[in-house]
Amino acid sequence: MSDAPLYNTLKKHIQAKRASFHTPGHKGNCGFLPLDGRFDLTELPDTDSLYESSGCIRDSEEKAAAFFGAKYTAVSSGGCTLAIQGMLAAFAGAGSRVIFCRNIHRSAINAAALLGITPVWVTHRRDCGEGLPGRVSPEDIQAAIESHPDAAAVYVTSPDYYGCLSDIGSIAAVCRKYKIPLLVDNAHGTHLIAFGKHPVTLGASASACSAHKTLPVLTGGAWLNCNDESAIPAIKSSMALFGSTSPSYLTMASLDLAREWMEWEGIAAFRRLAETVSGLREVAVSAGFGLPRGECDPVRLTLLTWPMGMTGNLAAEYFRQHGVECEHSDGSAVVFILTPFNAESDIQRLRRAMQDFPKGIPLPFQSFSIEQLPEIKMSPREALLGRTSIIPTAEAAGRIAAEAACPCPPGVPVVMPGEEINEKCVNILLKTGITRINVIE
Ligand SMILES: Cc1ncc(COP(=O)(O)O)c(C=O)c1O
């Protein structure tokens, strides 16, 4: 045993040999990647430079753009977070107004704060089933554009964590009609290119894709795809505002190899995986689990566990004891990320654990959301960069939130940074176990 606690813990985790249904998409099956420490290089005369790419990095980006059918693609080793920051900076810019769906990831809220963006919130229709955030509708996006004609962009997360897909094709058509760019957080959907459901295929102006979540890419590898000529010149300089000057060549090379693998084998492998997942969904339904309704990512498996009498968090523990590690769990669901790099033995283990899952009396379902959004008192920038303190939620009525407080289910923040925490918010947060909250002093 060495004296390195992180390394030791990772080693112990690996020795447990649980089946990985979480990120990264390579599932530890890195033998496929012909990369080792020698490839951990830096900007040298022959290795190009990310933010001024004109050599091998640019060639790799051009191949990725051709693969995704985008006019321009940039690589990121700073995750989708960096792609989101670059996308918002290049398309919307500092001090602008942006129409956001309410279930945005914290990377987008933080980027909005850093850029001084004023958000306009669009709430979700609860059309995926109890306990899930739901989809944003083209009609609601249109209404938001009509009431905020000065908005610089529309920003939508699709798929969401649970694999639910919003109707990006119709939302893109609305955005085209009003000549406003549509930016899609496609963190969970890089592989959707295999199913003709990638946001860029469906008409988005740009998408940020967390490739490491579902493709055989080292953690931190992401692509920013852009289909709008006018934004292209600003993309690299926008990413450079936020990104490290030492991007990981290992991660960038893994993106290059993953794109090549997708072209040669990956598309077919994901289509075969969709059949496997379809079979697993049938097993899940006959075991008594609920599934999300409507259009979903064909390879994401989300099980609603409350019909089985168990919270998602307890169910995740059950799966862990059966050698299966999920990606996410909350009060009502467990989420599994499957990729072609899962071995058949992983799939069998998951199938057996679902079949043997103890069936209880369905839990009385409680999912909390607010019909009326709280009043905005200051910008996300002022709230996130201001002086804050953490206080008991019970004492927070009338205070201004300095964080997004998000009960799961349904995974949509009740208050956003800069919004006033009202009595209703306090009630929901307390009922969902959020007992402390960060507020403006
Ligand atoms: C919806 C969504 N967007 C963006 C991100 C950020 O991605 P990354 O971790 O690659 O920076 C995540 C990460 O979990 C996410 O779930």
PDB file of C-alpha atoms in Angstrom, residues 102 123 368-374 413-415 419 422 424-425 428:
ATOM      1  CA  ARG A 102     -34.866  25.871 -16.060  1.00  0.00           C
ATOM      2  CA  THR A 123     -40.121  25.895 -17.326  1.00  0.00           C
ATOM      3  CA  PHE A 368     -42.183  19.152  -5.700  1.00  0.00           C
ATOM      4  CA  SER A 369     -42.043  22.014  -8.101  1.00  0.00           C
ATOM      5  CA  ILE A 370     -43.292  25.567  -8.041  1.00  0.00           C
ATOM      6  CA  GLU A 371     -45.871  26.867 -10.481  1.00  0.00           C
ATOM      7  CA  GLN A 372     -44.750  30.479 -10.138  1.00  0.00           C
ATOM      8  CA  LEU A 373     -41.034  31.207 -10.344  1.00  0.00           C
ATOM      9  CA  PRO A 374     -39.571  33.234  -7.433  1.00  0.00           C
ATOM     10  CA  PRO A 413     -34.109  24.128  -9.215  1.00  0.00           C
ATOM     11  CA  VAL A 414     -36.738  25.684  -6.968  1.00  0.00           C
ATOM     12  CA  VAL A 415     -34.658  28.851  -6.631  1.00  0.00           C
ATOM     13  CA  GLU A 419     -33.964  34.892  -6.729  1.00  0.00           C
ATOM     14  CA  ASN A 422     -40.242  32.690  -0.595  1.00  0.00           C
ATOM     15  CA  LYS A 424     -43.278  28.159  -0.785  1.00  0.00           C
ATOM     16  CA  CYS A 425     -39.626  27.540  -1.711  1.00  0.00           C
ATOM     17  CA  ILE A 428     -40.464  22.501  -0.694  1.00  0.00           C
TER      18      ILE A 428
END
